[in-house]
């Protein structure tokens, strides 16, 4: 009855079961997996979403790639990051997750493959499977900083690969794409006819930006997509506005946009109110973004200060994003540590395996939670993990 595109085992895992039991019992939880900016004690002005009531939204003018005013506003926002793109190279989506689904439909036949980074964002498993696409992992390696293991890409590739995914800065390693790695990947992409999909949703959150950091669009030699959205750049995941910037050789991009228009026209998923409000929401979102920047910086500093007293624990360098990775002594499996933290310390964290780290033991913490709770939770994590 149920498609094989969905997981066959729908049983919750041990951590989900333990969490559910605690929630049912009403036990308190210091949640360091929380990445919902609207539930992090930030100040959202009550009238922030007023532009959604713009009278222009009373008229339905279905445009597959989005209303021109909204596409122009997104193009202007790219320029804020120093990336020059014209509005006719921008398409709107309702989220970045949807952008992935649309691009897999555009690029892949059933059974084709895309190359995905490990460690990275765990949703790729579902996003690919739901489109009948295979996710083939390539490795990010940590040697004092995270770099793409370009040889692992060459080793992993098969004839069915259609695109390579890059997340920059990556979630959860916080590492920006290194310009030398982009050059090497571009060479492979040109030689093999792959597209490049760059997930740059956290690009607005540099914490210690490496001077070698590169964006995917400028000078793109192959069909390239840059993904972004209000979810992260303005702390507004509920508004549901994402976008794709197209780049690469002109004739290839023109053909891709023409084909993409058919995919987008099939769904027309972005609401008119959000499109009419886009330029204002992008502008207003800057105030939320600034609060998030301050929050993640503050929490990262506090984490480093507390961790300094625990020589057996290493806070890995963070170049950007909303999370930090702790390398902890491997005295027990990661899952046992996570369950113990939950049961004895009321603290919830993600284990490294959740993000496909190549080995144990790592703990991933969100830098978004409210500071007092963050500091309390970190103190307990450090005590428990160092033991
Ligand atoms: C790397 C990365 N890409 C995409 C997304 C999804 O963003 P959206 O809310 O726009 O679908 C997330 C959400 O956490 C993410 O971490």
PDB file of C-alpha atoms in Angstrom, residues 116-261:
ATOM      1  CA  UNK A 116      25.472  14.681  -0.947  1.00  0.00           C
ATOM      2  CA  UNK A 117      27.943  15.751   1.752  1.00  0.00           C
ATOM      3  CA  UNK A 118      28.541  13.697   4.909  1.00  0.00           C
ATOM      4  CA  UNK A 119      28.272  14.971   7.564  1.00  0.00           C
ATOM      5  CA  UNK A 120      25.385  17.253   6.717  1.00  0.00           C
ATOM      6  CA  UNK A 121      21.722  18.000   6.956  1.00  0.00           C
ATOM      7  CA  UNK A 122      19.788  14.712   7.535  1.00  0.00           C
ATOM      8  CA  UNK A 123      16.723  15.690   5.474  1.00  0.00           C
ATOM      9  CA  UNK A 124      18.597  14.845   2.243  1.00  0.00           C
ATOM     10  CA  UNK A 125      17.754  11.161   2.732  1.00  0.00           C
ATOM     11  CA  UNK A 126      14.017  11.943   2.514  1.00  0.00           C
ATOM     12  CA  UNK A 127      14.256  14.727  -0.066  1.00  0.00           C
ATOM     13  CA  UNK A 128      16.023  12.407  -2.489  1.00  0.00           C
ATOM     14  CA  UNK A 129      14.025   9.259  -1.754  1.00  0.00           C
ATOM     15  CA  UNK A 130      10.722  11.063  -2.214  1.00  0.00           C
ATOM     16  CA  UNK A 131      11.830  11.970  -5.757  1.00  0.00           C
ATOM     17  CA  UNK A 132      13.070   8.416  -6.490  1.00  0.00           C
ATOM     18  CA  UNK A 133      16.620   9.750  -6.559  1.00  0.00           C
ATOM     19  CA  UNK A 134      19.601   8.041  -4.911  1.00  0.00           C
ATOM     20  CA  UNK A 135      21.764  10.029  -2.498  1.00  0.00           C
ATOM     21  CA  UNK A 136      25.429   9.066  -2.839  1.00  0.00           C
ATOM     22  CA  UNK A 137      27.572  10.409   0.011  1.00  0.00           C
ATOM     23  CA  UNK A 138      30.882  12.197  -0.372  1.00  0.00           C
ATOM     24  CA  UNK A 139      33.045  13.120   2.605  1.00  0.00           C
ATOM     25  CA  UNK A 140      33.840  16.287   4.486  1.00  0.00           C
ATOM     26  CA  UNK A 141      36.964  15.686   6.551  1.00  0.00           C
ATOM     27  CA  UNK A 142      38.118  17.436   9.680  1.00  0.00           C
ATOM     28  CA  UNK A 143      41.811  18.276   9.958  1.00  0.00           C
ATOM     29  CA  UNK A 144      41.689  21.349  12.188  1.00  0.00           C
ATOM     30  CA  UNK A 145      39.072  22.686   9.764  1.00  0.00           C
ATOM     31  CA  UNK A 146      36.482  20.974   7.579  1.00  0.00           C
ATOM     32  CA  UNK A 147      37.355  20.460   3.925  1.00  0.00           C
ATOM     33  CA  UNK A 148      35.668  18.518   1.156  1.00  0.00           C
ATOM     34  CA  UNK A 149      37.510  15.280   0.369  1.00  0.00           C
ATOM     35  CA  UNK A 150      37.502  15.805  -3.395  1.00  0.00           C
ATOM     36  CA  UNK A 151      38.905  12.293  -4.003  1.00  0.00           C
ATOM     37  CA  UNK A 152      35.845  10.855  -2.230  1.00  0.00           C
ATOM     38  CA  UNK A 153      33.676  12.591  -4.842  1.00  0.00           C
ATOM     39  CA  UNK A 154      35.599  11.049  -7.696  1.00  0.00           C
ATOM     40  CA  UNK A 155      35.420   7.624  -5.965  1.00  0.00           C
ATOM     41  CA  UNK A 156      31.674   7.854  -5.207  1.00  0.00           C
ATOM     42  CA  UNK A 157      30.522   9.036  -8.620  1.00  0.00           C
ATOM     43  CA  UNK A 158      28.603   6.742 -10.944  1.00  0.00           C
ATOM     44  CA  UNK A 159      27.198   7.285 -14.434  1.00  0.00           C
ATOM     45  CA  UNK A 160      23.798   8.072 -12.884  1.00  0.00           C
ATOM     46  CA  UNK A 161      24.984  11.189 -11.020  1.00  0.00           C
ATOM     47  CA  UNK A 162      23.218  14.343 -12.220  1.00  0.00           C
ATOM     48  CA  UNK A 163      24.167  16.887  -9.579  1.00  0.00           C
ATOM     49  CA  UNK A 164      26.415  17.586  -6.629  1.00  0.00           C
ATOM     50  CA  UNK A 165      25.021  19.236  -3.483  1.00  0.00           C
ATOM     51  CA  UNK A 166      27.080  21.649  -1.419  1.00  0.00           C
ATOM     52  CA  UNK A 167      25.892  23.205   1.848  1.00  0.00           C
ATOM     53  CA  UNK A 168      27.768  26.407   2.735  1.00  0.00           C
ATOM     54  CA  UNK A 169      28.108  27.076   5.540  1.00  0.00           C
ATOM     55  CA  UNK A 170      27.355  23.447   6.228  1.00  0.00           C
ATOM     56  CA  UNK A 171      24.869  22.297   8.842  1.00  0.00           C
ATOM     57  CA  UNK A 172      26.113  21.201  11.390  1.00  0.00           C
ATOM     58  CA  UNK A 173      29.888  21.559  10.795  1.00  0.00           C
ATOM     59  CA  UNK A 174      29.592  25.326  10.220  1.00  0.00           C
ATOM     60  CA  UNK A 175      32.222  25.156   7.471  1.00  0.00           C
ATOM     61  CA  UNK A 176      32.098  27.436   4.421  1.00  0.00           C
ATOM     62  CA  UNK A 177      32.885  26.092   0.966  1.00  0.00           C
ATOM     63  CA  UNK A 178      36.624  26.595   0.341  1.00  0.00           C
ATOM     64  CA  UNK A 179      37.349  28.271  -2.992  1.00  0.00           C
ATOM     65  CA  UNK A 180      39.965  25.595  -3.867  1.00  0.00           C
ATOM     66  CA  UNK A 181      37.370  22.867  -3.241  1.00  0.00           C
ATOM     67  CA  UNK A 182      34.859  24.701  -5.442  1.00  0.00           C
ATOM     68  CA  UNK A 183      37.460  24.900  -8.234  1.00  0.00           C
ATOM     69  CA  UNK A 184      38.151  21.146  -7.957  1.00  0.00           C
ATOM     70  CA  UNK A 185      34.439  20.297  -7.844  1.00  0.00           C
ATOM     71  CA  UNK A 186      33.740  22.535 -10.849  1.00  0.00           C
ATOM     72  CA  UNK A 187      36.382  20.666 -12.853  1.00  0.00           C
ATOM     73  CA  UNK A 188      34.702  17.346 -12.001  1.00  0.00           C
ATOM     74  CA  UNK A 189      31.249  18.781 -12.762  1.00  0.00           C
ATOM     75  CA  UNK A 190      32.358  20.079 -16.163  1.00  0.00           C
ATOM     76  CA  UNK A 191      34.015  16.754 -17.026  1.00  0.00           C
ATOM     77  CA  UNK A 192      30.964  14.682 -15.955  1.00  0.00           C
ATOM     78  CA  UNK A 193      28.088  16.978 -16.931  1.00  0.00           C
ATOM     79  CA  UNK A 194      26.866  17.472 -13.341  1.00  0.00           C
ATOM     80  CA  UNK A 195      24.923  20.458 -12.085  1.00  0.00           C
ATOM     81  CA  UNK A 196      25.898  22.083  -8.771  1.00  0.00           C
ATOM     82  CA  UNK A 197      23.250  22.787  -6.126  1.00  0.00           C
ATOM     83  CA  UNK A 198      24.537  25.177  -3.456  1.00  0.00           C
ATOM     84  CA  UNK A 199      22.478  25.389  -0.276  1.00  0.00           C
ATOM     85  CA  UNK A 200      23.437  28.825   1.066  1.00  0.00           C
ATOM     86  CA  UNK A 201      20.586  29.240   3.554  1.00  0.00           C
ATOM     87  CA  UNK A 202      23.024  30.026   6.384  1.00  0.00           C
ATOM     88  CA  UNK A 203      25.296  32.338   4.353  1.00  0.00           C
ATOM     89  CA  UNK A 204      24.002  35.323   6.329  1.00  0.00           C
ATOM     90  CA  UNK A 205      25.472  33.926   9.534  1.00  0.00           C
ATOM     91  CA  UNK A 206      29.248  34.175   9.342  1.00  0.00           C
ATOM     92  CA  UNK A 207      30.808  33.625  12.779  1.00  0.00           C
ATOM     93  CA  UNK A 208      34.446  33.477  11.796  1.00  0.00           C
ATOM     94  CA  UNK A 209      34.301  33.624   8.014  1.00  0.00           C
ATOM     95  CA  UNK A 210      37.361  32.091   6.454  1.00  0.00           C
ATOM     96  CA  UNK A 211      38.970  34.404   3.881  1.00  0.00           C
ATOM     97  CA  UNK A 212      38.886  31.569   1.344  1.00  0.00           C
ATOM     98  CA  UNK A 213      35.062  31.131   1.528  1.00  0.00           C
ATOM     99  CA  UNK A 214      33.366  30.949  -1.880  1.00  0.00           C
ATOM    100  CA  UNK A 215      29.780  31.355  -3.113  1.00  0.00           C
ATOM    101  CA  UNK A 216      28.607  28.980  -5.853  1.00  0.00           C
ATOM    102  CA  UNK A 217      27.135  31.432  -8.401  1.00  0.00           C
ATOM    103  CA  UNK A 218      29.915  33.882  -9.345  1.00  0.00           C
ATOM    104  CA  UNK A 219      31.794  32.551 -12.367  1.00  0.00           C
ATOM    105  CA  UNK A 220      29.776  29.287 -12.434  1.00  0.00           C
ATOM    106  CA  UNK A 221      31.079  27.039 -15.238  1.00  0.00           C
ATOM    107  CA  UNK A 222      28.221  24.515 -15.091  1.00  0.00           C
ATOM    108  CA  UNK A 223      24.488  24.804 -14.442  1.00  0.00           C
ATOM    109  CA  UNK A 224      24.462  26.027 -10.844  1.00  0.00           C
ATOM    110  CA  UNK A 225      21.734  26.817  -8.330  1.00  0.00           C
ATOM    111  CA  UNK A 226      21.993  28.859  -5.144  1.00  0.00           C
ATOM    112  CA  UNK A 227      19.258  28.114  -2.592  1.00  0.00           C
ATOM    113  CA  UNK A 228      18.122  30.559   0.072  1.00  0.00           C
ATOM    114  CA  UNK A 229      15.037  31.766   1.864  1.00  0.00           C
ATOM    115  CA  UNK A 230      13.389  33.795   4.604  1.00  0.00           C
ATOM    116  CA  UNK A 231      13.351  30.740   6.868  1.00  0.00           C
ATOM    117  CA  UNK A 232      16.972  31.323   7.842  1.00  0.00           C
ATOM    118  CA  UNK A 233      17.917  34.741   6.433  1.00  0.00           C
ATOM    119  CA  UNK A 234      15.040  36.512   8.212  1.00  0.00           C
ATOM    120  CA  UNK A 235      14.163  33.965  10.921  1.00  0.00           C
ATOM    121  CA  UNK A 236      10.720  33.489   9.321  1.00  0.00           C
ATOM    122  CA  UNK A 237      10.244  29.756   8.557  1.00  0.00           C
ATOM    123  CA  UNK A 238       6.453  30.089   8.905  1.00  0.00           C
ATOM    124  CA  UNK A 239       6.187  32.645   6.097  1.00  0.00           C
ATOM    125  CA  UNK A 240       7.240  30.027   3.534  1.00  0.00           C
ATOM    126  CA  UNK A 241       9.315  31.924   1.009  1.00  0.00           C
ATOM    127  CA  UNK A 242      12.428  30.410  -0.512  1.00  0.00           C
ATOM    128  CA  UNK A 243      14.286  31.040  -3.731  1.00  0.00           C
ATOM    129  CA  UNK A 244      16.648  29.628  -6.306  1.00  0.00           C
ATOM    130  CA  UNK A 245      19.276  31.725  -8.103  1.00  0.00           C
ATOM    131  CA  UNK A 246      20.321  30.202 -11.450  1.00  0.00           C
ATOM    132  CA  UNK A 247      23.871  30.505 -12.833  1.00  0.00           C
ATOM    133  CA  UNK A 248      26.187  29.001 -15.441  1.00  0.00           C
ATOM    134  CA  UNK A 249      26.677  29.247 -19.213  1.00  0.00           C
ATOM    135  CA  UNK A 250      23.900  31.421 -20.705  1.00  0.00           C
ATOM    136  CA  UNK A 251      22.449  28.881 -23.155  1.00  0.00           C
ATOM    137  CA  UNK A 252      22.380  26.124 -20.506  1.00  0.00           C
ATOM    138  CA  UNK A 253      20.713  28.408 -17.963  1.00  0.00           C
ATOM    139  CA  UNK A 254      18.125  29.610 -20.491  1.00  0.00           C
ATOM    140  CA  UNK A 255      17.146  26.023 -21.294  1.00  0.00           C
ATOM    141  CA  UNK A 256      17.071  25.044 -17.616  1.00  0.00           C
ATOM    142  CA  UNK A 257      14.848  27.989 -16.672  1.00  0.00           C
ATOM    143  CA  UNK A 258      12.476  27.167 -19.544  1.00  0.00           C
ATOM    144  CA  UNK A 259      12.153  23.576 -18.309  1.00  0.00           C
ATOM    145  CA  UNK A 260      11.983  24.647 -14.662  1.00  0.00           C
ATOM    146  CA  UNK A 261       9.043  26.876 -15.520  1.00  0.00           C
TER     147      UNK A 261
END
